[in-house]
C-alpha positions as YAML, in Angstrom:
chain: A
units: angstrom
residues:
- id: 1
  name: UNK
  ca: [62.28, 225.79, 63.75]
- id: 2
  name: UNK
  ca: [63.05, 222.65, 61.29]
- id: 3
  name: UNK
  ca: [65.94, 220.95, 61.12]
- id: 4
  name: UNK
  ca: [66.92, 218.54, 58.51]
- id: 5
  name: UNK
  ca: [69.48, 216.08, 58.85]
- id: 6
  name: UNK
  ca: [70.34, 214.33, 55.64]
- id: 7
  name: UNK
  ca: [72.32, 211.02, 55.54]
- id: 8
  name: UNK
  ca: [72.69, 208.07, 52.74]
- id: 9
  name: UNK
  ca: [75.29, 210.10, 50.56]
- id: 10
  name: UNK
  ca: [78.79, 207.91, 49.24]
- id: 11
  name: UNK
  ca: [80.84, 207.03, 46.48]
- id: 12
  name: UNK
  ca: [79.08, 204.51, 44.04]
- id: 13
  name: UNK
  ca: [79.83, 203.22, 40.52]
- id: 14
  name: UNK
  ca: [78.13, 204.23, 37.76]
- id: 15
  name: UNK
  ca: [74.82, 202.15, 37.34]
- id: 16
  name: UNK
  ca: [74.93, 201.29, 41.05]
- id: 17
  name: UNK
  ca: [72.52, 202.84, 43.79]
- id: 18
  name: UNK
  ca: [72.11, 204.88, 46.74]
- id: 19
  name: UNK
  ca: [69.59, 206.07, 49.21]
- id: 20
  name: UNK
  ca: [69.32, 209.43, 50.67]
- id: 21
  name: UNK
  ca: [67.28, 210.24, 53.72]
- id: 22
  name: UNK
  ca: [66.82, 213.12, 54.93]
- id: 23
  name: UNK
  ca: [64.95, 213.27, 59.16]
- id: 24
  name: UNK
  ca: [62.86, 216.24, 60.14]
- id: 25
  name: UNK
  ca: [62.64, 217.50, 63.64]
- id: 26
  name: UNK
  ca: [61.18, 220.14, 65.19]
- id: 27
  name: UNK
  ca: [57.92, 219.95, 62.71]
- id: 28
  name: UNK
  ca: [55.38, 217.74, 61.48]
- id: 29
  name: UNK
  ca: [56.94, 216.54, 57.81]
- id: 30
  name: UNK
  ca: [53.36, 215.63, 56.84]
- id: 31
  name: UNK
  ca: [52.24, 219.33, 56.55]
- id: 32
  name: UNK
  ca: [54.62, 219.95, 54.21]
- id: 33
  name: UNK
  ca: [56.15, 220.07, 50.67]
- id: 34
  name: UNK
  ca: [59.91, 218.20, 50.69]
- id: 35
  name: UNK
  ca: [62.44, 217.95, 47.77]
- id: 36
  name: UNK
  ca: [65.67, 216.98, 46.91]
- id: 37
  name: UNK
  ca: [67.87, 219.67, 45.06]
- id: 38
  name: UNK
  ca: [71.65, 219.27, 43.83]
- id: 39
  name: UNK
  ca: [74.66, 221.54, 43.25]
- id: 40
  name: UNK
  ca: [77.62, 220.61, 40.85]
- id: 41
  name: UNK
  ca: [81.03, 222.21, 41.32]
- id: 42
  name: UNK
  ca: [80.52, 225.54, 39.31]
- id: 43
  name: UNK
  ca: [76.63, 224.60, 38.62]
- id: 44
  name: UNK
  ca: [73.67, 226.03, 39.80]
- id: 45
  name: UNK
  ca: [71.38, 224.59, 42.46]
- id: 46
  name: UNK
  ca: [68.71, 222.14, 40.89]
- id: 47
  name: UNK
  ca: [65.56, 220.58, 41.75]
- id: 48
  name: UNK
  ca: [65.73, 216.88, 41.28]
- id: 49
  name: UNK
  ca: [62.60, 215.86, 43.08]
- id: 50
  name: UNK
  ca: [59.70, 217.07, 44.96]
- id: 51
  name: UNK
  ca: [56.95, 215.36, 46.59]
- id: 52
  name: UNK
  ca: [53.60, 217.29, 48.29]
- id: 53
  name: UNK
  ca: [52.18, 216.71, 51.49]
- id: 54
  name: UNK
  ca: [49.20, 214.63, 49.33]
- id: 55
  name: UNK
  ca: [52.01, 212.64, 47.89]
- id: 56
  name: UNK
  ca: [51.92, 214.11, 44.31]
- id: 57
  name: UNK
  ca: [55.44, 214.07, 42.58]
- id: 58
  name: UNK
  ca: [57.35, 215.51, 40.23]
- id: 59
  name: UNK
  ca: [61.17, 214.74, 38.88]
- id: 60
  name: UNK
  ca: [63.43, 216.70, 36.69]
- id: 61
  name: UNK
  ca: [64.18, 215.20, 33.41]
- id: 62
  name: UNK
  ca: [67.12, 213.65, 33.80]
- id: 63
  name: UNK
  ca: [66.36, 211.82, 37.00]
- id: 64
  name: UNK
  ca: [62.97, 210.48, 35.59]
- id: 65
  name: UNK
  ca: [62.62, 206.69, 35.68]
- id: 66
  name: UNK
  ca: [66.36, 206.78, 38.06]
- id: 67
  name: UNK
  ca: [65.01, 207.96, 40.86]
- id: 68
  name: UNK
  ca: [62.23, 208.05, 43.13]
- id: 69
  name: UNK
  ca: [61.43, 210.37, 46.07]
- id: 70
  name: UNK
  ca: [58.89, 208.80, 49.21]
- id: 71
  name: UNK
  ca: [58.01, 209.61, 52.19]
- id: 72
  name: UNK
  ca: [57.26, 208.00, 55.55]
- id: 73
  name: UNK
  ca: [55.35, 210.39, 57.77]
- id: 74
  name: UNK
  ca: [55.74, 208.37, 60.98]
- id: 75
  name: UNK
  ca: [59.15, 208.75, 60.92]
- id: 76
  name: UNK
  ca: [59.20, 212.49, 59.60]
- id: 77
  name: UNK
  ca: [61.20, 211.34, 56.99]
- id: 78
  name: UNK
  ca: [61.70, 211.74, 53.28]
- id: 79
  name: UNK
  ca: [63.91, 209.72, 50.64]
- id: 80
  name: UNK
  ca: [64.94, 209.63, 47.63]
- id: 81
  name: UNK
  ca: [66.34, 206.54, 46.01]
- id: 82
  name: UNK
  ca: [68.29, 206.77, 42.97]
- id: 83
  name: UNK
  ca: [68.85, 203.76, 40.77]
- id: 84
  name: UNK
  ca: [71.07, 203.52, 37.77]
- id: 85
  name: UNK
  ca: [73.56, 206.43, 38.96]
- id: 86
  name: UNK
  ca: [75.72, 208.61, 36.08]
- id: 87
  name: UNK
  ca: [78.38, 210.59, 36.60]
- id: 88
  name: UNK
  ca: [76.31, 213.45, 35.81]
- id: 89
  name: UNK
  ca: [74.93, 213.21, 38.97]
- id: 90
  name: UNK
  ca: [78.02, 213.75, 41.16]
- id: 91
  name: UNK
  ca: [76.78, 216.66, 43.80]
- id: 92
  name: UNK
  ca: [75.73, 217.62, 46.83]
- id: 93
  name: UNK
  ca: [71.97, 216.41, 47.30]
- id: 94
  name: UNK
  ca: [70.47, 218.84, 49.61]
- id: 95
  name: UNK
  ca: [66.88, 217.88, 51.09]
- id: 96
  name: UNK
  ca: [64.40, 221.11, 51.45]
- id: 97
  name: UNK
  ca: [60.76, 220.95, 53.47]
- id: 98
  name: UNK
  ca: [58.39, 223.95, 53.32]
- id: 99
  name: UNK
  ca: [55.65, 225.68, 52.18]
- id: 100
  name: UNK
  ca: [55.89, 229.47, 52.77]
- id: 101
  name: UNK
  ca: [58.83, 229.39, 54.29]
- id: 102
  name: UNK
  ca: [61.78, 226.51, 53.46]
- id: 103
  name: UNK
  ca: [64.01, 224.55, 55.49]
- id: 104
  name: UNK
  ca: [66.93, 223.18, 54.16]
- id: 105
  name: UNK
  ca: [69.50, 220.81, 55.21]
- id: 106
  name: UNK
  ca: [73.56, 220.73, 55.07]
- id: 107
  name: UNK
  ca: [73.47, 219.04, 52.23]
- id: 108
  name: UNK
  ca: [75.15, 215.38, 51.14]
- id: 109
  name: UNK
  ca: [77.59, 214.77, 48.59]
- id: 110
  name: UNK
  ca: [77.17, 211.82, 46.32]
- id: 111
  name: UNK
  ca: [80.01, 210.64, 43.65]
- id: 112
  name: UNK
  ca: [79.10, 208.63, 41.19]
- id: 113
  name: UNK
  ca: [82.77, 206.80, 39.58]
- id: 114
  name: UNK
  ca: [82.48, 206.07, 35.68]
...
């Protein structure tokens, strides 16, 4: 069993930054596929970033060029750093690992202030 435990989330101001990490235990993070997703208030969940266990990426469109997912396999460990925050991306981050089956974590709430 997997358990995520996500951390980094806050209250910034717009065009400020913030770091989410989000710790694996219980499994070996390099084996699998990890992403960041986000949920508005009244919104549907999201995926904001992904990253596969070869390193290959992929953003959604509005986070592309903000943000940047990594990963550091030593530490079983994935991140996401997001530059240049918007109010539009006020949520809770939640950080998902997987590949046939999908862990997820609690979830983190960023708030970005105009």
């Amino acid at each position: 069993q997997v358990v995520l435990e996500e951390s980094g989330g806050g209250v910034v101001q717009a065009g400020g930054s913030l770091r989410l990490s989000c710790r694996a235990s219980g499994g070996t993070l390099s084996t699998y596929y990890a992403a960041w997703y986000r949920q508005a208030p009244g919104q549907q969940r999201e995926l904001v970033a992904l990253i596969t266990s070869g390193g290959s990426t992929k953003f959604a469109d509005s986070v592309k060029g903000r943000f940047t997912i990594s990963r550091d396999n030593a530490k079983n460990t994935v991140y996401l750093q997001m530059n240049n925050l918007k109010p539009e991306d006020t949520a809770v981050y939640y950080c998902a690992v997987g590949s046939n089956k999908w862990y997820w974590g609690q979830g983190t709430q960023v708030t970005v202030s105009s």
